[in-house]
Coordinates of C-alpha atoms in Angstrom, one line a residue:
X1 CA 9.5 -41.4 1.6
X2 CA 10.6 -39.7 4.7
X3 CA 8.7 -35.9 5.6
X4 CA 12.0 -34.3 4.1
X5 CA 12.0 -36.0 0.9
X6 CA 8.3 -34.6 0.4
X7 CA 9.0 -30.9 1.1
X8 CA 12.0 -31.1 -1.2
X9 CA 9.7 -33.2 -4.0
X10 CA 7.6 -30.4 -3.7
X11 CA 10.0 -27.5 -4.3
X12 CA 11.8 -29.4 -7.0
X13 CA 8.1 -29.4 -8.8
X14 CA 7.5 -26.0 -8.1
X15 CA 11.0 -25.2 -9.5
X16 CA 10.9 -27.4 -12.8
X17 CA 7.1 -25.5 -13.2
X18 CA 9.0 -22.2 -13.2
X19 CA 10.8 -22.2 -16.2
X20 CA 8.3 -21.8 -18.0
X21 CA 8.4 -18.1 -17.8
X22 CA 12.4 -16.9 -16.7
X23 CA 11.8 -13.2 -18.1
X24 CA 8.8 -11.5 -18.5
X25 CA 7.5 -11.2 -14.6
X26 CA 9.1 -7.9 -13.7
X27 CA 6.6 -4.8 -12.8
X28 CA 7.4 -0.8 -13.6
X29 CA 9.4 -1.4 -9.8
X30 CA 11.3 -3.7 -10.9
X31 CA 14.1 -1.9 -12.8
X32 CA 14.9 -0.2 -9.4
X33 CA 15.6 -3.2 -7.5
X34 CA 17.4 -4.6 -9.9
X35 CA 19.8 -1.3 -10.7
X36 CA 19.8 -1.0 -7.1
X37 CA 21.3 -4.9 -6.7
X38 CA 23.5 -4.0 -9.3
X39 CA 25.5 -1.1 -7.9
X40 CA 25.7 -2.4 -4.4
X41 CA 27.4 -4.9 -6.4
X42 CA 30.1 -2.4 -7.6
X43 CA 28.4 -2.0 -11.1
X44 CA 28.6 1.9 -12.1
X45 CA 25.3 3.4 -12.6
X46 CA 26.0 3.4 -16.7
X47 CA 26.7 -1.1 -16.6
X48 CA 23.8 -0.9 -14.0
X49 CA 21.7 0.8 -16.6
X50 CA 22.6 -1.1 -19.5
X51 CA 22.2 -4.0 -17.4
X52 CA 19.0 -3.7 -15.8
X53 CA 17.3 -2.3 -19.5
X54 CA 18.6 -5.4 -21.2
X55 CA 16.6 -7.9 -18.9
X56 CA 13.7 -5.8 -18.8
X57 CA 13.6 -5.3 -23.0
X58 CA 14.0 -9.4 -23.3
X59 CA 11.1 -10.2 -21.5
X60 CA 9.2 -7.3 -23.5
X61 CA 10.7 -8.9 -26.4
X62 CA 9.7 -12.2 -25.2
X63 CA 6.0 -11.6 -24.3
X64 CA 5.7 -10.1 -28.0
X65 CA 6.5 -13.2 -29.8
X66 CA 4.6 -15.4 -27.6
X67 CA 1.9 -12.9 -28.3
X68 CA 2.4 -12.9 -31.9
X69 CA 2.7 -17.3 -32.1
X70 CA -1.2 -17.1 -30.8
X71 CA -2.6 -14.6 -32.8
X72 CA -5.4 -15.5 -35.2
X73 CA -4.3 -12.6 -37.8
X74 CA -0.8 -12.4 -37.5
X75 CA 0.9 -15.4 -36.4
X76 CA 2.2 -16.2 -39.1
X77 CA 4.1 -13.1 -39.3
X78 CA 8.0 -12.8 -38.2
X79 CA 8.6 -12.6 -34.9
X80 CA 8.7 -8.9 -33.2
X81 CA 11.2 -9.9 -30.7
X82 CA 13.8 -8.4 -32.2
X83 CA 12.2 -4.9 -33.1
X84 CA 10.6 -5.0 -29.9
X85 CA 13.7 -5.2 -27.7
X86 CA 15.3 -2.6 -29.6
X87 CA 12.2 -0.1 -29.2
X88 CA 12.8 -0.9 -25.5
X89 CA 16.2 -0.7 -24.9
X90 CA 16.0 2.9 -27.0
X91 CA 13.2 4.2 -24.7
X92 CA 14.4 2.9 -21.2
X93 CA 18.4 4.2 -21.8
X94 CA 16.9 7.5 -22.9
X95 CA 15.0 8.6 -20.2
X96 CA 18.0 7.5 -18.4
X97 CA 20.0 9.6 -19.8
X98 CA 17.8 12.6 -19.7
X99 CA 17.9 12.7 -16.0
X100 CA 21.2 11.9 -16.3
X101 CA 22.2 15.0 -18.0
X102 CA 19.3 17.1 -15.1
X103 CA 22.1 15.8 -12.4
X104 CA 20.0 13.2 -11.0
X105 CA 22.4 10.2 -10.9
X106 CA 22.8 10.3 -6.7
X107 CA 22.2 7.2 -4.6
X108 CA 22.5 3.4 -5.5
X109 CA 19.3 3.2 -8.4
X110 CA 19.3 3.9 -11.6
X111 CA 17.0 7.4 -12.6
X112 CA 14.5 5.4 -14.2
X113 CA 11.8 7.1 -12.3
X114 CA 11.8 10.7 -10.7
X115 CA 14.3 11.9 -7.6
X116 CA 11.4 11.7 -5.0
X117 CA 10.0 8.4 -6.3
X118 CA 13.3 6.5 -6.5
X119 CA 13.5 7.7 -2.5
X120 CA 11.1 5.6 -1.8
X121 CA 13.0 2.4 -3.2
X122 CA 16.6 3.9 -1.9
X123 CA 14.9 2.6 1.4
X124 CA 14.4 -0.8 0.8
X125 CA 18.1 -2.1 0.9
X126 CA 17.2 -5.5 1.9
X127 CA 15.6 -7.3 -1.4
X128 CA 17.8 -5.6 -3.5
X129 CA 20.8 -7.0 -0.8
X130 CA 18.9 -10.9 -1.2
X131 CA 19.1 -10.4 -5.2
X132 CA 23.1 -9.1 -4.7
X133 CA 24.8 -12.9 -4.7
X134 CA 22.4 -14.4 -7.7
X135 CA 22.9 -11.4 -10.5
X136 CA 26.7 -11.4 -9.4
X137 CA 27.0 -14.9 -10.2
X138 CA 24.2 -16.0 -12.7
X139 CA 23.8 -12.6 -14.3
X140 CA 20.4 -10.6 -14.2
X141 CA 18.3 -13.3 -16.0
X142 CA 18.9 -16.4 -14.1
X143 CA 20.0 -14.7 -10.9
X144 CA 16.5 -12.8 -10.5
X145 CA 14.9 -16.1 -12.1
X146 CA 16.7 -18.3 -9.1
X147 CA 16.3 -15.9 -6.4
X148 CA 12.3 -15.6 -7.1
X149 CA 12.4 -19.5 -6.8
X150 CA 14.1 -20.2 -3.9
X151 CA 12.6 -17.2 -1.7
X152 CA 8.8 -18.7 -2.9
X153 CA 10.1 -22.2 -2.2
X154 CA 11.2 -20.8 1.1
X155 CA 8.0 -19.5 2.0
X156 CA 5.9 -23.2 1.1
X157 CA 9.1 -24.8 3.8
X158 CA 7.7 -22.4 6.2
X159 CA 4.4 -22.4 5.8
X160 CA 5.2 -26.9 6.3
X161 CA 7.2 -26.1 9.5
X162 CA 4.5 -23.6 11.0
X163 CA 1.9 -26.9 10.8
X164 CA 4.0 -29.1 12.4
X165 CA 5.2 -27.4 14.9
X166 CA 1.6 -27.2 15.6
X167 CA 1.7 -31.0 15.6
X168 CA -0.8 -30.8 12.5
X169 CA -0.3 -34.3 10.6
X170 CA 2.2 -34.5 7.9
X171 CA -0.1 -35.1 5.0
X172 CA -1.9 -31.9 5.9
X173 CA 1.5 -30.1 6.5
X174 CA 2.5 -31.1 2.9
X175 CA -1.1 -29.6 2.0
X176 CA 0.1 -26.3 3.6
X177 CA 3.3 -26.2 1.3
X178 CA 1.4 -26.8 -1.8
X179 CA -1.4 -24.1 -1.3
X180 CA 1.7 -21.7 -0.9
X181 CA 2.7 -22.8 -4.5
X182 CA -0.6 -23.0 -6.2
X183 CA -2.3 -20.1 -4.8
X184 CA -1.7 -17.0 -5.9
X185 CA 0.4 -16.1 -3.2
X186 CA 2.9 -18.2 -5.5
X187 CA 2.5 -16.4 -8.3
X188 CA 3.0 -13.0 -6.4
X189 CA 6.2 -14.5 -4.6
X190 CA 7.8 -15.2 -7.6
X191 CA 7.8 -11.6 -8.9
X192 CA 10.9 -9.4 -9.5
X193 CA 9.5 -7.4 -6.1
X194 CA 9.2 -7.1 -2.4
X195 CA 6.6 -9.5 -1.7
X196 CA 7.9 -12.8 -2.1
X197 CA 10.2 -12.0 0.6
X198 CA 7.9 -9.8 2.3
X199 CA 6.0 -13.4 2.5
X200 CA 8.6 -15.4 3.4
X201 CA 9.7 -13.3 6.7
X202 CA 5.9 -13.0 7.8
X203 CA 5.5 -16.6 7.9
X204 CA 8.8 -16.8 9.6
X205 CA 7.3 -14.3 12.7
X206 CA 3.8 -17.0 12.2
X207 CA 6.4 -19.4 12.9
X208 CA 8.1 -18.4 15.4
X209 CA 4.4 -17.4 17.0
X210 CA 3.9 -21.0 16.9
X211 CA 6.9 -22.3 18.7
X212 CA 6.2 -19.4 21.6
X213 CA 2.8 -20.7 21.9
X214 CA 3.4 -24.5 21.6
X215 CA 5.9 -24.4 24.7
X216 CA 4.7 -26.6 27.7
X217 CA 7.4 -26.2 30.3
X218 CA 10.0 -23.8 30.4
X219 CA 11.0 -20.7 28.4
X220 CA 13.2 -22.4 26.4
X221 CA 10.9 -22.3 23.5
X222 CA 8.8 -19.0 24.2
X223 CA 12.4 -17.5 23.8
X224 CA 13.4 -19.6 20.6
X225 CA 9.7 -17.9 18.9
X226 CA 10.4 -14.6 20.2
X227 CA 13.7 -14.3 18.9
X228 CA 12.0 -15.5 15.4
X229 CA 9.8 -12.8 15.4
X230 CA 12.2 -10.0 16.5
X231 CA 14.6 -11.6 13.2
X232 CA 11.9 -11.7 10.9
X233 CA 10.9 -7.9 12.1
X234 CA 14.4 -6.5 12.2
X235 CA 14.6 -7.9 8.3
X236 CA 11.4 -6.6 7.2
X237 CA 12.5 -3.1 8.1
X238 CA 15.1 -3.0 5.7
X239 CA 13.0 -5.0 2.9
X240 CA 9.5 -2.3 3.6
X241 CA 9.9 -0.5 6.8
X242 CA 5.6 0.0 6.5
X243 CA 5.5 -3.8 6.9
X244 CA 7.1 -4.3 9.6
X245 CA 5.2 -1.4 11.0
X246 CA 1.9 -3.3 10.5
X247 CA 3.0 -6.9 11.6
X248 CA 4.3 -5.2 14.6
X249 CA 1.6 -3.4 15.2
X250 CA -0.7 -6.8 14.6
X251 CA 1.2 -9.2 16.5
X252 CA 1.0 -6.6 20.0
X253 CA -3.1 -6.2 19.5
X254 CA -3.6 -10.0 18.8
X255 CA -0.8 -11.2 22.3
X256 CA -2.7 -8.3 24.4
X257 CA -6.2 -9.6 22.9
X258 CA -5.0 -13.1 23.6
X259 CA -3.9 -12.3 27.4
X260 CA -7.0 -10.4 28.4
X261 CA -9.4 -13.0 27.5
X262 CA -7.1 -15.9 29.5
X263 CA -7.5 -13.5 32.2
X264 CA -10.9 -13.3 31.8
X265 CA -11.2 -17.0 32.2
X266 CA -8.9 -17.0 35.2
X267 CA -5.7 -18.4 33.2
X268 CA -2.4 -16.8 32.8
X269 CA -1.5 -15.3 30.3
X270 CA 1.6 -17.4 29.2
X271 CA 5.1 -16.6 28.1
X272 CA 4.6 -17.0 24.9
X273 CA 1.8 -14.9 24.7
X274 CA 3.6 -11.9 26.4
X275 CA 7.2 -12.6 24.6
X276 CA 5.5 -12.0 21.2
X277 CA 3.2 -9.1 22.3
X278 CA 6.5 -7.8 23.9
X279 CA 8.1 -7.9 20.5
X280 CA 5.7 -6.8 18.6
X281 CA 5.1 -3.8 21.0
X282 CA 9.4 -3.2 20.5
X283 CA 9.7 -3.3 16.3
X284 CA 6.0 -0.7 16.6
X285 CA 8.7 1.8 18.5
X286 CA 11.5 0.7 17.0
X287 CA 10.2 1.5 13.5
X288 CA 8.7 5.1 14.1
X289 CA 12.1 6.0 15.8
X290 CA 14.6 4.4 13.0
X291 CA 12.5 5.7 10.6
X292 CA 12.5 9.2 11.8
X293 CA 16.0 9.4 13.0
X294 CA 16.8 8.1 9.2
X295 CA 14.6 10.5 7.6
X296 CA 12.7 7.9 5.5
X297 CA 9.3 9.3 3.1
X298 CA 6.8 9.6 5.7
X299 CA 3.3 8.8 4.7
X300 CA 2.3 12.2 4.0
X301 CA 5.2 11.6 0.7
X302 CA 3.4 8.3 0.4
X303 CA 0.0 9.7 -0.1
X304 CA 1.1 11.9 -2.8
X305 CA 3.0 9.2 -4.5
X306 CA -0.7 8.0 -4.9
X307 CA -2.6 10.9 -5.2
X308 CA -0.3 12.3 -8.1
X309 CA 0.2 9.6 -10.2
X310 CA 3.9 9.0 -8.9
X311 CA 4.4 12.7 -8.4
X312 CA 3.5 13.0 -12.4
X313 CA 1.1 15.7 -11.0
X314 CA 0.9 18.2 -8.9
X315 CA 0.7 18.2 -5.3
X316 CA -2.5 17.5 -3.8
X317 CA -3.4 20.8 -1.2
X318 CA -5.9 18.6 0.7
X319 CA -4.6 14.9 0.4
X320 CA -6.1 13.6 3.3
X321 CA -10.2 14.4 2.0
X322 CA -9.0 12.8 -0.9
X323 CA -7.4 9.8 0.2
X324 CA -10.6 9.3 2.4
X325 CA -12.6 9.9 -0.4
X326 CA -10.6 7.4 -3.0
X327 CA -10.3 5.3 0.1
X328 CA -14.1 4.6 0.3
X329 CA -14.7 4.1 -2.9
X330 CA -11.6 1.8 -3.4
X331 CA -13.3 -0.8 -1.0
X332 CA -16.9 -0.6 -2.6
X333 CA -15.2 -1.5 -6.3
X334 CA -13.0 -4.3 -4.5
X335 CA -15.9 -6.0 -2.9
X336 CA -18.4 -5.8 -5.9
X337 CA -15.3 -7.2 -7.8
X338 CA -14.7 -9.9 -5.1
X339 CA -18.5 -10.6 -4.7
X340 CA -17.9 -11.4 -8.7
X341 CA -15.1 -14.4 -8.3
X342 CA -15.5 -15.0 -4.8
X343 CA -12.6 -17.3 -4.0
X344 CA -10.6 -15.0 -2.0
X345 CA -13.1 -14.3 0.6
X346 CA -14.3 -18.3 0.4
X347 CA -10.7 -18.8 0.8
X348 CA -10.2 -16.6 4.0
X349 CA -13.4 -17.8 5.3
X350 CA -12.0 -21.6 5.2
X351 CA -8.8 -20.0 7.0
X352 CA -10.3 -18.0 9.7
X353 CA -12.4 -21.3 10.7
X354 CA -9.7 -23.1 10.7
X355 CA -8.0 -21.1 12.8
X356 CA -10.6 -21.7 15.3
X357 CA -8.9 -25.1 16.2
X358 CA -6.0 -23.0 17.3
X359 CA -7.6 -19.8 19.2
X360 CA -4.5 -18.4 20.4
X361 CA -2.1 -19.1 17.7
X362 CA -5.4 -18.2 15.5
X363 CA -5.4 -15.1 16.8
X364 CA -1.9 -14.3 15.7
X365 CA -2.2 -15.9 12.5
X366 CA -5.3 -13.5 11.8
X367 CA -3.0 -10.5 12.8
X368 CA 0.0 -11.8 10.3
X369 CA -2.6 -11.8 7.5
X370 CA -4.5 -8.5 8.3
X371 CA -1.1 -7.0 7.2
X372 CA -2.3 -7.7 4.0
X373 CA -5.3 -5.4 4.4
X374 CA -3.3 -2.3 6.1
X375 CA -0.8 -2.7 3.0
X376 CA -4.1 -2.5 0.7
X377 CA -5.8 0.1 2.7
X378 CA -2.6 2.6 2.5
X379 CA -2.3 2.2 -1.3
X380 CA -5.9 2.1 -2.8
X381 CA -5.3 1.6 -6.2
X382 CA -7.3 -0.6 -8.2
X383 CA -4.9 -0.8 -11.5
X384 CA -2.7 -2.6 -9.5
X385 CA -3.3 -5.8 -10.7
X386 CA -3.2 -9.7 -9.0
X387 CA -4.2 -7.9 -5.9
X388 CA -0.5 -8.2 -5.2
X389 CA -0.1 -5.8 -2.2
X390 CA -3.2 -7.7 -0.1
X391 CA -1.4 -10.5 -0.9
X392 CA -0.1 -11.2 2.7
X393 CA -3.7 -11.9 3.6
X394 CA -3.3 -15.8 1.8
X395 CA -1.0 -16.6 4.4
X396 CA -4.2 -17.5 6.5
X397 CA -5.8 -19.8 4.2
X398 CA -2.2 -21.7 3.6
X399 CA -2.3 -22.3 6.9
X400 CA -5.7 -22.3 8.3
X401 CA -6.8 -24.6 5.5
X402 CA -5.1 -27.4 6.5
X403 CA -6.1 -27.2 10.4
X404 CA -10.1 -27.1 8.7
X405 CA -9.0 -29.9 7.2
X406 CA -7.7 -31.7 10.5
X407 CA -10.6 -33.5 12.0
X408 CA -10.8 -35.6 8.5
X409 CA -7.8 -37.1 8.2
X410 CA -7.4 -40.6 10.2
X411 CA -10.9 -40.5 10.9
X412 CA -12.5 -44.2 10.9
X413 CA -15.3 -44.5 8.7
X414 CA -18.0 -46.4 10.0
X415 CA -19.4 -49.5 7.7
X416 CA -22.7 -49.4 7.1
X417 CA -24.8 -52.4 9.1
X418 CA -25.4 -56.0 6.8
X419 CA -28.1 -57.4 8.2
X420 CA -30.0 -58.0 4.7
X421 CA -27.1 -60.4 3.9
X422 CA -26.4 -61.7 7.3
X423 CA -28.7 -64.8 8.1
X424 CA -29.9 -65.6 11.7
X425 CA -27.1 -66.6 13.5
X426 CA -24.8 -63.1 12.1
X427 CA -23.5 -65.3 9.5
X428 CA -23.3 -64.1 5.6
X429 CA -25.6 -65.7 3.4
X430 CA -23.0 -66.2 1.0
X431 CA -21.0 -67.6 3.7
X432 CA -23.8 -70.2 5.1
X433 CA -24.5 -71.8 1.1
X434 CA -20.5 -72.2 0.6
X435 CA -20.6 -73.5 4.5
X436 CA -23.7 -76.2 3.1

């Protein structure tokens, strides 16, 4: 079959696998990118509500009865789908309502969480804007369902292209794709949330790394990757303006770490090197000033968020000793944890090796994925499960996996010498008694 007919065998499987679970993957986030979807749609915030409470309570509903089918007491009992849903629905709409009737019903979400908590959502327009087309034609369940698919397919296309525009051999390419799907970078991706597309626009910026670095003659190509990178940063800001942030702030250290060791070996710098540096150095500015001029939660609003249980608490009077504090310990718990089930750090040990064939474009693909680590290290909470916000940090062994793996394929495996069954004159002995 021809390269194409691979990548899109590949999506189709990962699709097909998907239905296995439509409802059921939203987080306590969820609900406000979906309400938020909704009204941008034209839905008032009441349908929005109604809505957005109904697909949440069916996967509750859902999970129940699947919960109830395995259990060794009471699976014979009737299903609690229906009771369950209900409860749900009752709780959810009620809350609304509550805040509702405290005036809180400004801006585009729903009030299912407090005013200074849904501000923090209200400035993420961008995945709720990506869900818009798929709930307005396929309704909630299947339009969230389809969109999660296709932006996680999206991402294994990329992380295919990135390869071979490294000239990495197609079977290894293919490779690439299908660690995006069975990693759990997949798994994340295809959540009701910010990540998968969060995913999908940092391997577009790898991507367009790779074509401003793979350029021979010409700026014909340097230009093609920077203006990938300046897309993918200009659409992170309005998916999570932090991100963009961070990946700028990545991509400028790793082109300026990049240019100063050519230099220091007497080589220039390159194009491609400066373009993305360039851009990265831009969207750093670019961000701060947007984000200031639009007034967005700064990070003194973010540190409460954590410190105070989503503002459930209390201001903190001395966040910043805290944060430190919770900070430290954070990363001692997360280690011991990892040092437990070590196949995240085995699995960004492979990457960073393999990025080694590749030191420039390694450096940047390092950056890309240390992203991941900056989202961590500004939200240290431990009882977020599926290590979903250091989740960026897979994107290095998707793709440095398969340039480890390079060297092996088409490698000509040498056969071992004969000369037990070759007789004097080099000929087989089985071959000299048929010759007799």
């Amino acid at each position: 079959m021809r390269p194409r007919t691979w990548v899109l065998v590949l999506a189709a499987v990962f699709a097909v696998l998907q239905l296995a679970d439509v409802t059921g993957r939203d987080t306590p986030d969820s609900k406000n990118y979906v309400s938020y979807a909704l009204t941008l749609g034209g839905a008032d915030q009441r349908v929005a509500a109604g809505r957005t409470a109904d697909w949440v309570c069916a996967g509750q509903a859902s999970e129940a009865a699947r919960a109830q089918s395995v259990n060794v007491v009471r699976f014979h009992a009737p299903s609690p789908a229906g009771r369950v849903f209900a409860r749900c629905r009752e709780d959810e709409l009620r809350r609304v309502e509550t805040r509702w009737a405290a005036g809180q019903g400004d801006g585009h979400i729903v009030p299912f969480v407090g005013p200074r908590l849904r501000a923090v959502f209200e400035v993420r327009p961008g995945y709720p804007l990506f869900l818009l087309p798929f709930v307005a034609a396929l309704g909630v369940t299947w339009g969230v369902w389809l969109a999660g698919v296709l932006v996680t397919v999206a991402g294994g296309v990329l992380a295919f292209l990135v390869l071979r525009t490294l000239s990495v051999p197609m079977p290894l390419a293919l490779t690439g794709q299908a660690l995006y799907y069975v990693l759990p970078v997949g798994t994340t991706a295809m959540r009701p949330m910010t990540e998968g597309l969060m995913l999908a626009l940092t391997l577009t910026a790898v991507w367009g790394c790779a074509l401003a670095l793979t350029c021979r003659t010409g700026a014909g190509r340097a230009r093609a990757g920077a203006v990938l990178v300046a897309g993918a940063l200009v659409a992170l800001f309005t998916v999570k303006h932090a991100q963009a942030l961070f990946l700028g702030v990545c991509l400028a250290g790793a082109g300026t770490a990049v240019a100063v060791r050519r230099r220091r070996l007497g080589r220039a710098a390159g194009r491609g090197v400066a373009a993305v540096a360039a851009v990265g150095c831009a969207a750093v500015a670019g961000t701060l000033l947007l984000a200031r001029l639009l007034r967005y939660p700064s990070e003194a609003e973010s540190m409460q968020d954590l410190l105070t249980g989503h503002f459930a608490r209390p201001d903190r009077v001395r966040p910043w000793p805290e944060f430190l504090h919770l900070e430290w310990d954070f990363w001692v718990e997360w280690l011991r944890r990892q040092l437990m089930a070590p196949l995240f750090p085995a699995a960004l040990a492979a990457g960073v090796w393999g990025a080694r064939r590749r030191p420039a474009f390694g450096a940047f693909l390092v950056a890309a994925a240390g992203t991941g680590f900056l989202t961590q290290a500004g939200h240290p909470d431990i009882a977020i499960g599926g290590d979903r916000l250091i989740v960026l940090a897979w994107v290095l062994p998707v793709v440095g996996v398969p340039l480890l793996l390079e060297p092996l394929v088409g490698r000509v495996v040498p056969v071992p010498p004969q000369g037990s069954l070759d007789g004097p004159n080099g000929v087989g002995l089985s071959e000299a008694h048929s010759m007799r």
